[in-house]
PDB file of C-alpha atoms in Angstrom:
ATOM      1  CA  MET A 296     -28.602  30.433  81.440  1.00 39.00           C
ATOM      2  CA  GLN A 297     -24.804  30.127  81.133  1.00 41.00           C
ATOM      3  CA  PHE A 298     -25.320  27.745  77.831  1.00 39.00           C
ATOM      4  CA  ASP A 299     -27.247  30.491  76.073  1.00 43.00           C
ATOM      5  CA  ARG A 300     -24.608  33.297  77.045  1.00 42.00           C
ATOM      6  CA  ASP A 301     -21.885  31.744  75.863  1.00 44.00           C
ATOM      7  CA  MET A 302     -23.294  30.741  72.501  1.00 43.00           C
ATOM      8  CA  ALA A 303     -24.309  34.327  72.465  1.00 46.00           C
ATOM      9  CA  GLN A 304     -20.466  35.343  72.358  1.00 56.00           C
ATOM     10  CA  VAL A 305     -19.196  32.785  69.769  1.00 73.00           C
ATOM     11  CA  SER A 306     -17.795  34.096  66.850  1.00 82.00           C
ATOM     12  CA  ASP A 307     -17.772  33.428  63.402  1.00 84.00           C
ATOM     13  CA  GLU A 308     -13.879  32.946  64.109  1.00 86.00           C
ATOM     14  CA  GLN A 309     -14.956  30.357  66.841  1.00 85.00           C
ATOM     15  CA  LEU A 310     -17.351  28.517  65.167  1.00 84.00           C
ATOM     16  CA  ARG A 311     -15.153  28.099  62.032  1.00 86.00           C
ATOM     17  CA  GLU A 312     -12.430  26.192  64.302  1.00 86.00           C
ATOM     18  CA  MET A 313     -15.233  24.538  66.656  1.00 85.00           C
ATOM     19  CA  ALA A 314     -16.198  23.188  62.850  1.00 83.00           C
ATOM     20  CA  GLN A 315     -12.559  22.388  62.035  1.00 84.00           C
ATOM     21  CA  HIS A 316     -11.576  20.812  64.867  1.00 82.00           C
ATOM     22  CA  ARG A 317     -14.338  17.858  64.369  1.00 81.00           C
ATOM     23  CA  GLY A 318     -13.590  17.376  60.429  1.00 81.00           C
ATOM     24  CA  LEU A 319     -16.060  19.654  58.939  1.00 87.00           C
ATOM     25  CA  LYS A 320     -16.438  22.993  56.917  1.00 85.00           C
ATOM     26  CA  LEU A 321     -18.069  26.053  58.428  1.00 84.00           C
ATOM     27  CA  LEU A 322     -20.145  27.884  55.666  1.00 85.00           C
ATOM     28  CA  LYS A 323     -21.670  31.608  56.222  1.00 86.00           C
ATOM     29  CA  SER A 324     -24.106  33.651  53.555  1.00 82.00           C
ATOM     30  CA  ARG A 325     -22.238  36.244  51.237  1.00 82.00           C
ATOM     31  CA  ARG A 326     -25.490  38.521  51.398  1.00 83.00           C
ATOM     32  CA  ARG A 327     -24.354  41.900  52.972  1.00 82.00           C
ATOM     33  CA  LYS A 328     -27.494  43.565  53.095  1.00 82.00           C
ATOM     34  CA  PRO A 329     -29.803  42.714  55.897  1.00 83.00           C
ATOM     35  CA  GLY A 330     -33.296  41.296  55.145  1.00 77.00           C
ATOM     36  CA  THR A 331     -32.229  39.934  51.930  1.00 80.00           C
ATOM     37  CA  GLY A 332     -31.807  36.028  50.790  1.00 78.00           C
ATOM     38  CA  ASP A 333     -29.799  34.272  53.357  1.00 80.00           C
ATOM     39  CA  PHE A 334     -28.510  36.900  55.006  1.00 84.00           C
ATOM     40  CA  GLY A 335     -26.792  36.207  58.517  1.00 81.00           C
ATOM     41  CA  LYS A 336     -27.652  32.364  57.929  1.00 85.00           C
ATOM     42  CA  TYR A 337     -25.093  29.283  58.494  1.00 86.00           C
ATOM     43  CA  GLY A 338     -24.728  26.149  57.297  1.00 84.00           C
ATOM     44  CA  LEU A 339     -22.028  22.632  58.058  1.00 82.00           C
ATOM     45  CA  THR A 340     -20.900  20.087  55.286  1.00 89.00           C
ATOM     46  CA  ASP A 341     -18.010  17.145  55.861  1.00 86.00           C
ATOM     47  CA  MET A 342     -15.238  17.956  54.248  1.00 83.00           C
ATOM     48  CA  GLY A 343     -15.980  16.091  50.911  1.00 83.00           C
ATOM     49  CA  GLY A 344     -18.798  18.708  50.798  1.00 82.00           C
ATOM     50  CA  ASN A 345     -21.785  16.701  51.800  1.00 86.00           C
ATOM     51  CA  ALA A 346     -24.205  18.556  53.569  1.00 84.00           C
ATOM     52  CA  LEU A 347     -25.084  18.279  57.350  1.00 80.00           C
ATOM     53  CA  LEU A 348     -27.107  21.031  58.632  1.00 83.00           C
ATOM     54  CA  GLY A 349     -28.508  24.300  57.174  1.00 80.00           C
ATOM     55  CA  VAL A 350     -27.694  23.831  53.211  1.00 82.00           C
ATOM     56  CA  SER A 351     -30.694  23.801  50.908  1.00 84.00           C
ATOM     57  CA  ASP A 352     -31.415  25.002  47.349  1.00 81.00           C
ATOM     58  CA  ASN A 353     -32.473  28.140  48.301  1.00 80.00           C
ATOM     59  CA  GLY A 354     -29.521  29.038  50.503  1.00 82.00           C
ATOM     60  CA  LEU A 355     -28.258  28.644  53.945  1.00 84.00           C
ATOM     61  CA  THR A 356     -30.950  28.109  56.613  1.00 84.00           C
ATOM     62  CA  ALA A 357     -29.059  27.419  60.091  1.00 85.00           C
ATOM     63  CA  SER A 358     -28.369  30.331  62.603  1.00 85.00           C
ATOM     64  CA  ALA A 359     -24.904  30.440  64.724  1.00 84.00           C
ATOM     65  CA  ASP A 360     -27.141  29.237  67.938  1.00 87.00           C
ATOM     66  CA  GLU A 361     -28.318  25.898  66.098  1.00 87.00           C
ATOM     67  CA  VAL A 362     -24.772  25.425  64.302  1.00 82.00           C
ATOM     68  CA  GLN A 363     -22.972  25.795  67.852  1.00 85.00           C
ATOM     69  CA  ASP A 364     -25.587  23.256  69.349  1.00 87.00           C
ATOM     70  CA  TYR A 365     -24.803  21.054  66.661  1.00 87.00           C
ATOM     71  CA  LEU A 366     -21.054  21.004  67.177  1.00 81.00           C
ATOM     72  CA  ARG A 367     -21.289  20.581  70.808  1.00 82.00           C
ATOM     73  CA  ARG A 368     -24.119  17.832  70.443  1.00 82.00           C
ATOM     74  CA  SER A 369     -21.275  15.947  68.098  1.00 77.00           C
ATOM     75  CA  GLU A 370     -18.450  16.795  70.394  1.00 70.00           C
ATOM     76  CA  GLN A 371     -20.494  14.630  72.765  1.00 68.00           C
ATOM     77  CA  ASN A 372     -21.175  11.893  71.230  1.00 67.00           C
ATOM     78  CA  THR A 373     -18.138  11.363  70.119  1.00 64.00           C
ATOM     79  CA  TRP A 374     -16.511  11.326  73.945  1.00 56.00           C
ATOM     80  CA  LYS A 375     -19.272   9.288  74.516  1.00 60.00           C
ATOM     81  CA  GLN A 376     -18.278   6.653  71.564  1.00 59.00           C
ATOM     82  CA  SER A 377     -15.048   6.695  72.857  1.00 57.00           C
ATOM     83  CA  ALA A 378     -15.597   5.695  76.012  1.00 57.00           C
ATOM     84  CA  ASP A 379     -18.031   2.903  75.177  1.00 60.00           C
ATOM     85  CA  THR A 380     -15.188   1.655  72.770  1.00 57.00           C
ATOM     86  CA  THR A 381     -12.217   1.715  75.228  1.00 54.00           C
ATOM     87  CA  PRO A 382     -11.260  -1.223  77.014  1.00 57.00           C
ATOM     88  CA  ASP A 383     -11.013  -0.857  80.407  1.00 53.00           C
ATOM     89  CA  ARG A 384      -7.352  -1.059  81.453  1.00 51.00           C
ATOM     90  CA  ALA A 385      -5.396  -3.726  83.385  1.00 48.00           C
ATOM     91  CA  ALA A 386      -5.390  -3.418  86.778  1.00 45.00           C
ATOM     92  CA  ASN A 387      -1.485  -2.532  87.231  1.00 48.00           C
ATOM     93  CA  ARG A 388      -1.653  -0.263  90.905  1.00 51.00           C
ATOM     94  CA  ARG A 389       0.980  -1.111  93.639  1.00 51.00           C
ATOM     95  CA  MET A 390      -0.676  -3.588  95.950  1.00 52.00           C
ATOM     96  CA  ARG A 391      -0.375  -2.312  99.390  1.00 51.00           C
ATOM     97  CA  HIS A 392      -0.540  -4.196 102.547  1.00 52.00           C
ATOM     98  CA  PRO A 393      -3.885  -3.632 104.220  1.00 51.00           C
ATOM     99  CA  ARG A 394      -2.423  -1.991 107.321  1.00 53.00           C
ATOM    100  CA  GLU A 395       0.408   0.118 105.486  1.00 51.00           C
ATOM    101  CA  PRO A 396      -1.327   3.938 105.809  1.00 52.00           C
ATOM    102  CA  GLU A 397      -1.973   5.423 102.479  1.00 51.00           C
ATOM    103  CA  ASP A 398       0.526   8.368 101.545  1.00 53.00           C
ATOM    104  CA  GLU A 399      -1.357  11.578 101.889  1.00 54.00           C
ATOM    105  CA  ASP A 400       0.482  12.685  98.038  1.00 54.00           C
ATOM    106  CA  GLU A 401      -0.560   9.342  96.623  1.00 56.00           C
ATOM    107  CA  PRO A 402      -4.008  10.559  95.248  1.00 55.00           C
ATOM    108  CA  ILE A 403      -1.818  13.671  93.548  1.00 53.00           C
ATOM    109  CA  ARG A 404       0.591  11.565  92.275  1.00 54.00           C
ATOM    110  CA  ARG A 405      -2.101   9.102  90.389  1.00 57.00           C
ATOM    111  CA  ARG A 406      -3.865  12.328  88.992  1.00 53.00           C
ATOM    112  CA  ALA A 407      -0.813  13.512  87.801  1.00 48.00           C
ATOM    113  CA  ARG A 408       0.049  10.175  86.003  1.00 56.00           C
ATOM    114  CA  ARG A 409      -3.387   9.935  84.395  1.00 59.00           C
ATOM    115  CA  VAL A 410      -3.034  13.426  82.982  1.00 57.00           C
ATOM    116  CA  SER A 411      -1.416  13.875  79.261  1.00 66.00           C
ATOM    117  CA  PRO A 412       1.782  16.560  79.094  1.00 68.00           C
ATOM    118  CA  ALA A 413      -0.137  18.221  76.479  1.00 70.00           C
ATOM    119  CA  ARG A 414      -3.360  19.218  79.502  1.00 74.00           C
ATOM    120  CA  LEU A 415      -1.177  19.209  82.001  1.00 69.00           C
ATOM    121  CA  ALA A 416       1.190  22.037  80.517  1.00 71.00           C
ATOM    122  CA  ARG A 417      -2.716  23.870  79.370  1.00 74.00           C
ATOM    123  CA  ARG A 418      -3.532  23.347  83.011  1.00 73.00           C
ATOM    124  CA  GLU A 419      -0.346  25.068  83.941  1.00 71.00           C
ATOM    125  CA  GLN A 420      -1.061  27.669  81.801  1.00 70.00           C
ATOM    126  CA  GLU A 421      -4.716  28.274  83.294  1.00 70.00           C
ATOM    127  CA  GLY A 422      -2.854  28.200  86.995  1.00 66.00           C
ATOM    128  CA  THR A 423      -5.352  24.887  87.849  1.00 61.00           C
ATOM    129  CA  ALA A 424      -2.355  22.259  87.253  1.00 57.00           C
ATOM    130  CA  PRO A 425      -0.856  20.904  90.603  1.00 58.00           C
ATOM    131  CA  ALA A 426       2.276  21.593  91.970  1.00 55.00           C
ATOM    132  CA  ARG A 427       5.396  19.957  90.644  1.00 58.00           C
ATOM    133  CA  THR A 428       7.760  18.003  93.299  1.00 54.00           C
ATOM    134  CA  LYS A 429      11.152  18.829  93.596  1.00 52.00           C
ATOM    135  CA  SER A 430      11.966  15.422  91.417  1.00 52.00           C
ATOM    136  CA  SER A 431       9.627  16.789  88.591  1.00 51.00           C
ATOM    137  CA  ALA A 432      11.064  20.544  89.023  1.00 50.00           C
ATOM    138  CA  LYS A 433      15.047  19.007  88.574  1.00 57.00           C
ATOM    139  CA  ALA A 434      13.622  16.858  85.639  1.00 59.00           C
ATOM    140  CA  ARG A 435      16.396  17.539  82.411  1.00 65.00           C
ATOM    141  CA  PRO A 436      13.816  18.652  79.638  1.00 66.00           C
ATOM    142  CA  ARG A 437      14.036  16.060  76.662  1.00 68.00           C
ATOM    143  CA  PRO A 438      15.957  17.792  73.331  1.00 64.00           C
ATOM    144  CA  SER A 439      13.644  18.733  70.896  1.00 65.00           C
ATOM    145  CA  LEU A 440      14.600  17.281  67.224  1.00 69.00           C
ATOM    146  CA  ARG A 441      16.215  19.330  64.499  1.00 71.00           C
ATOM    147  CA  LEU A 442      15.304  18.658  61.467  1.00 74.00           C
ATOM    148  CA  VAL A 443      18.097  19.379  58.979  1.00 74.00           C
ATOM    149  CA  PRO A 444      16.583  20.630  55.761  1.00 78.00           C
ATOM    150  CA  LYS A 445      17.769  18.225  52.931  1.00 79.00           C
ATOM    151  CA  ALA A 446      20.307  19.596  50.227  1.00 81.00           C
ATOM    152  CA  PRO A 447      18.898  20.829  47.179  1.00 84.00           C
ATOM    153  CA  PRO A 448      19.913  18.024  44.002  1.00 86.00           C
ATOM    154  CA  GLU A 449      22.522  19.408  41.702  1.00 85.00           C
ATOM    155  CA  PRO A 450      21.781  21.001  38.585  1.00 86.00           C
ATOM    156  CA  GLU A 451      22.288  18.659  35.676  1.00 84.00           C
ATOM    157  CA  PRO A 452      25.074  20.380  33.463  1.00 85.00           C
ATOM    158  CA  ARG A 453      23.764  22.569  30.365  1.00 84.00           C
ATOM    159  CA  ARG A 454      24.005  20.836  27.468  1.00 82.00           C
ATOM    160  CA  GLU A 455      25.251  23.242  24.622  1.00 81.00           C
ATOM    161  CA  PRO A 456      23.428  22.686  21.137  1.00 82.00           C
ATOM    162  CA  THR A 457      25.749  21.339  18.296  1.00 78.00           C
ATOM    163  CA  PRO A 458      26.597  24.033  16.705  1.00 80.00           C
ATOM    164  CA  GLU A 459      26.193  23.698  12.732  1.00 78.00           C
ATOM    165  CA  PRO A 460      28.816  22.973  10.220  1.00 84.00           C
ATOM    166  CA  VAL A 461      30.592  26.403   8.837  1.00 90.00           C
ATOM    167  CA  LEU A 462      29.826  26.734   5.445  1.00 92.00           C
ATOM    168  CA  ARG A 463      33.670  26.855   3.428  1.00 93.00           C
ATOM    169  CA  VAL A 464      34.082  27.446  -0.587  1.00 94.00           C
ATOM    170  CA  ARG A 465      37.339  26.377  -1.892  1.00 93.00           C
ATOM    171  CA  ALA A 466      38.950  24.879  -5.081  1.00 93.00           C
ATOM    172  CA  ALA A 467      38.465  21.638  -5.293  1.00 93.00           C
ATOM    173  CA  THR A 468      41.265  18.780  -5.263  1.00 92.00           C
ATOM    174  CA  ALA A 469      41.260  15.482  -6.405  1.00 91.00           C
ATOM    175  CA  GLU A 470      40.703  14.457  -3.282  1.00 93.00           C
ATOM    176  CA  ASP A 471      37.172  15.620  -4.030  1.00 93.00           C
ATOM    177  CA  ALA A 472      36.560  13.092  -7.136  1.00 93.00           C
ATOM    178  CA  ASP A 473      34.221  10.673  -5.477  1.00 93.00           C
ATOM    179  CA  ALA A 474      31.883  13.501  -3.535  1.00 93.00           C
ATOM    180  CA  LEU A 475      32.151  15.179  -7.145  1.00 93.00           C
ATOM    181  CA  ALA A 476      31.031  11.952  -8.809  1.00 92.00           C
ATOM    182  CA  ALA A 477      28.047  11.773  -6.595  1.00 91.00           C
ATOM    183  CA  LEU A 478      26.833  15.742  -7.082  1.00 91.00           C
ATOM    184  CA  LEU A 479      27.065  15.525 -10.491  1.00 89.00           C
ATOM    185  CA  SER A 480      24.996  12.564 -11.001  1.00 87.00           C
ATOM    186  CA  GLN A 481      22.326  14.534  -9.652  1.00 85.00           C
ATOM    187  CA  LEU A 482      22.468  16.644 -12.902  1.00 82.00           C
ATOM    188  CA  GLY A 483      19.859  15.248 -15.725  1.00 73.00           C
ATOM    189  CA  GLY A 484      22.062  12.734 -18.423  1.00 73.00           C
ATOM    190  CA  VAL A 485      25.302  12.970 -16.128  1.00 78.00           C
ATOM    191  CA  SER A 486      27.003   9.760 -15.296  1.00 81.00           C
ATOM    192  CA  LEU A 487      30.636  10.103 -14.116  1.00 85.00           C
ATOM    193  CA  LYS A 488      33.258   7.600 -12.387  1.00 90.00           C
ATOM    194  CA  SER A 489      35.467   9.253  -9.873  1.00 91.00           C
ATOM    195  CA  GLU A 490      38.419   8.825 -12.267  1.00 93.00           C
ATOM    196  CA  ASP A 491      36.483  10.780 -14.886  1.00 91.00           C
ATOM    197  CA  VAL A 492      36.079  13.503 -12.712  1.00 92.00           C
ATOM    198  CA  ALA A 493      39.563  13.553 -11.095  1.00 93.00           C
ATOM    199  CA  ALA A 494      41.228  13.530 -14.925  1.00 93.00           C
ATOM    200  CA  ASN A 495      38.526  16.144 -16.252  1.00 92.00           C
ATOM    201  CA  LEU A 496      39.695  18.307 -12.890  1.00 92.00           C
ATOM    202  CA  ALA A 497      43.292  17.968 -14.191  1.00 92.00           C
ATOM    203  CA  SER A 498      42.342  19.107 -17.962  1.00 92.00           C
ATOM    204  CA  ALA A 499      40.537  22.171 -15.970  1.00 90.00           C
ATOM    205  CA  ARG A 500      43.351  23.115 -14.339  1.00 89.00           C
ATOM    206  CA  LYS A 501      45.859  23.533 -17.690  1.00 90.00           C
ATOM    207  CA  ALA A 502      43.221  25.324 -19.077  1.00 88.00           C
ATOM    208  CA  LYS A 503      43.120  28.032 -16.171  1.00 86.00           C
ATOM    209  CA  ALA A 504      39.479  26.703 -15.874  1.00 91.00           C
ATOM    210  CA  GLY A 505      38.610  26.504 -11.984  1.00 91.00           C
ATOM    211  CA  MET A 506      36.099  24.639  -9.708  1.00 93.00           C
ATOM    212  CA  LEU A 507      35.175  25.299  -6.511  1.00 94.00           C
ATOM    213  CA  VAL A 508      33.779  23.380  -3.759  1.00 94.00           C
ATOM    214  CA  ALA A 509      31.041  23.980  -1.043  1.00 94.00           C
ATOM    215  CA  ASP A 510      32.021  22.260   2.049  1.00 94.00           C
ATOM    216  CA  ARG A 511      29.884  21.847   4.925  1.00 91.00           C
ATOM    217  CA  GLY A 512      31.727  19.093   6.765  1.00 91.00           C
ATOM    218  CA  GLU A 513      30.917  17.060   3.590  1.00 93.00           C
ATOM    219  CA  ILE A 514      31.100  18.580  -0.189  1.00 94.00           C
ATOM    220  CA  VAL A 515      27.156  19.877  -0.975  1.00 94.00           C
ATOM    221  CA  GLY A 516      28.053  21.935  -3.881  1.00 94.00           C
ATOM    222  CA  CYS A 517      30.496  22.640  -6.975  1.00 94.00           C
ATOM    223  CA  CYS A 518      30.386  25.235  -9.161  1.00 94.00           C
ATOM    224  CA  GLY A 519      32.960  25.358 -12.064  1.00 93.00           C
ATOM    225  CA  TRP A 520      34.124  28.267 -14.937  1.00 93.00           C
ATOM    226  CA  ALA A 521      36.062  28.951 -17.549  1.00 94.00           C
ATOM    227  CA  VAL A 522      37.691  31.905 -19.324  1.00 94.00           C
ATOM    228  CA  VAL A 523      36.829  32.575 -22.937  1.00 92.00           C
ATOM    229  CA  ALA A 524      38.499  34.597 -24.865  1.00 91.00           C
ATOM    230  CA  THR A 525      36.430  36.005 -27.890  1.00 90.00           C
ATOM    231  CA  ILE A 526      37.506  38.782 -30.653  1.00 92.00           C
ATOM    232  CA  HIS A 527      34.407  40.877 -30.585  1.00 90.00           C
ATOM    233  CA  ARG A 528      33.746  41.000 -26.602  1.00 88.00           C
ATOM    234  CA  GLY A 529      37.258  39.928 -25.252  1.00 91.00           C
ATOM    235  CA  ALA A 530      37.369  37.880 -22.412  1.00 93.00           C
ATOM    236  CA  ILE A 531      34.476  36.357 -20.937  1.00 92.00           C
ATOM    237  CA  GLY A 532      33.945  34.339 -17.351  1.00 93.00           C
ATOM    238  CA  ARG A 533      31.616  31.204 -18.469  1.00 92.00           C
ATOM    239  CA  LEU A 534      29.523  29.246 -15.732  1.00 92.00           C
ATOM    240  CA  THR A 535      30.175  25.971 -16.708  1.00 89.00           C
ATOM    241  CA  VAL A 536      28.425  23.514 -14.380  1.00 90.00           C
ATOM    242  CA  LEU A 537      26.633  24.848 -10.969  1.00 91.00           C
ATOM    243  CA  VAL A 538      24.622  22.118  -8.402  1.00 91.00           C
ATOM    244  CA  VAL A 539      23.865  22.283  -5.412  1.00 92.00           C
ATOM    245  CA  ALA A 540      22.642  19.085  -3.113  1.00 91.00           C
ATOM    246  CA  LYS A 541      19.508  18.062  -2.253  1.00 89.00           C
ATOM    247  CA  GLY A 542      18.533  19.025   1.158  1.00 88.00           C
ATOM    248  CA  HIS A 543      20.757  22.221   0.708  1.00 90.00           C
ATOM    249  CA  ARG A 544      18.984  24.165  -1.224  1.00 88.00           C
ATOM    250  CA  ARG A 545      17.990  27.264  -0.462  1.00 90.00           C
ATOM    251  CA  GLN A 546      20.090  28.147   2.159  1.00 90.00           C
ATOM    252  CA  GLY A 547      22.627  30.631  -0.007  1.00 91.00           C
ATOM    253  CA  VAL A 548      24.968  27.682  -1.046  1.00 93.00           C
ATOM    254  CA  GLY A 549      24.732  28.653  -4.462  1.00 91.00           C
ATOM    255  CA  SER A 550      24.595  32.018  -3.815  1.00 93.00           C
ATOM    256  CA  LYS A 551      28.125  31.934  -2.070  1.00 94.00           C
ATOM    257  CA  MET A 552      29.472  29.771  -4.947  1.00 94.00           C
ATOM    258  CA  LEU A 553      28.655  32.152  -7.829  1.00 93.00           C
ATOM    259  CA  GLU A 554      30.087  35.060  -5.570  1.00 94.00           C
ATOM    260  CA  ALA A 555      33.410  33.405  -5.229  1.00 95.00           C
ATOM    261  CA  ALA A 556      33.573  32.354  -9.026  1.00 93.00           C
ATOM    262  CA  GLU A 557      32.550  35.901  -9.771  1.00 94.00           C
ATOM    263  CA  THR A 558      35.767  37.195  -8.380  1.00 94.00           C
ATOM    264  CA  ALA A 559      37.600  35.043  -9.870  1.00 93.00           C
ATOM    265  CA  LEU A 560      36.707  35.261 -13.337  1.00 94.00           C
ATOM    266  CA  ALA A 561      37.222  39.563 -12.683  1.00 94.00           C
ATOM    267  CA  LYS A 562      40.700  39.045 -11.369  1.00 93.00           C
ATOM    268  CA  ALA A 563      41.238  36.943 -14.356  1.00 91.00           C
ATOM    269  CA  GLY A 564      40.096  40.104 -16.406  1.00 92.00           C
ATOM    270  CA  CYS A 565      36.417  39.156 -17.636  1.00 92.00           C
ATOM    271  CA  GLY A 566      33.938  42.329 -17.497  1.00 89.00           C
ATOM    272  CA  ARG A 567      31.313  39.897 -18.385  1.00 92.00           C
ATOM    273  CA  ILE A 568      29.810  36.426 -17.095  1.00 91.00           C
ATOM    274  CA  GLU A 569      27.701  34.232 -18.624  1.00 90.00           C
ATOM    275  CA  ALA A 570      25.952  30.305 -17.449  1.00 86.00           C
ATOM    276  CA  MET A 571      25.160  27.733 -19.085  1.00 76.00           C
ATOM    277  CA  SER A 572      21.925  25.986 -18.150  1.00 71.00           C
ATOM    278  CA  ASP A 573      20.004  22.976 -19.504  1.00 64.00           C
ATOM    279  CA  ILE A 574      16.451  24.416 -21.084  1.00 54.00           C
ATOM    280  CA  LEU A 575      14.805  21.970 -18.700  1.00 48.00           C
ATOM    281  CA  ILE A 576      16.007  22.732 -15.676  1.00 58.00           C
ATOM    282  CA  ASP A 577      13.459  25.571 -14.616  1.00 53.00           C
ATOM    283  CA  ASN A 578      14.785  26.222 -10.987  1.00 62.00           C
ATOM    284  CA  SER A 579      18.333  27.175 -12.185  1.00 67.00           C
ATOM    285  CA  HIS A 580      16.421  29.745 -14.638  1.00 73.00           C
ATOM    286  CA  ASN A 581      14.802  31.331 -11.755  1.00 75.00           C
ATOM    287  CA  PHE A 582      18.113  31.185  -9.681  1.00 80.00           C
ATOM    288  CA  PHE A 583      20.349  33.295 -12.510  1.00 79.00           C
ATOM    289  CA  ARG A 584      16.982  35.401 -13.019  1.00 81.00           C
ATOM    290  CA  ALA A 585      16.770  36.784  -9.106  1.00 82.00           C
ATOM    291  CA  LEU A 586      20.727  37.279  -9.295  1.00 80.00           C
ATOM    292  CA  LYS A 587      20.345  40.122 -12.378  1.00 81.00           C
ATOM    293  CA  PHE A 588      21.108  37.717 -14.959  1.00 82.00           C
ATOM    294  CA  GLU A 589      19.116  38.030 -18.433  1.00 80.00           C
ATOM    295  CA  GLN A 590      18.554  35.408 -21.030  1.00 74.00           C
ATOM    296  CA  ALA A 591      20.279  37.227 -24.003  1.00 75.00           C
ATOM    297  CA  SER A 592      20.463  33.958 -26.466  1.00 75.00           C
ATOM    298  CA  TYR A 593      19.965  30.509 -27.622  1.00 72.00           C
ATOM    299  CA  ARG A 594      22.502  27.661 -26.740  1.00 75.00           C
ATOM    300  CA  PHE A 595      22.885  25.329 -29.668  1.00 75.00           C
ATOM    301  CA  ILE A 596      24.757  22.091 -29.211  1.00 75.00           C
ATOM    302  CA  ARG A 597      26.006  19.153 -31.279  1.00 83.00           C
ATOM    303  CA  THR A 598      28.317  16.093 -30.835  1.00 82.00           C
ATOM    304  CA  ILE A 599      31.558  15.971 -32.434  1.00 88.00           C
ATOM    305  CA  SER A 600      31.952  12.389 -33.671  1.00 84.00           C
ATOM    306  CA  LYS A 601      35.084  10.915 -33.252  1.00 76.00           C
TER     307      LYS A 601
END
């Protein structure tokens, strides 16, 4: 039979296209060795993965002929359903006079009107389409629509990260009195007003002592030093105060100020430098030990009554 010969000639790719055309998915066994499992078997599912034909728990069970037969029967059912649900078209044919003879080309024109453009083009490729009339041959083709690609959006300007303020170590001035008063209040037992700090700065300047501040857009540290003249050791540089604000510690601020103070004391003729540190502040002791300071003596202090 012609039907059997057509089924035998259909390839896997044609079966797959037939299934896709009907909104189905073709499954084929992955077995490569004849005689094992479901070798050479097929199955059909819908696009949601629901089994329709030849799908079981043990593998695929349908042959190529069964799949093709199922697809052709589903196509016939689809055509029949479409024909049953299509309403009759209103009669819009041109009424002729009973005695008017029918044009011999009229049946051809009626058939041409019933054929869709896509089907007519396919029939022309197969050589079965009716010959075009002069009017249809001269008809201007419809211009094809050109899709203009949408321009890509312009990239947003890159936002550069805000640079961190540069740390500067400089000499303190009278304008720094408010910031120094707030900074020195972090020392235990110290409470100074801005005017007291300004007066002490002026006194230190007269005694040739120095006060350095660490400026990072704001005052984040201070370091005071003085030259002490001794008979037995000569000029000794003494650190009188060293404070770094909370939130800026362990960032190298104290080391920078100490380095600047040591440079100033060396220029003043000091060969030794000593630090005055409160015995209750453990972190400062570790700071000086890390910078090679040695604990060499005790410090004794007493208030002078006026």
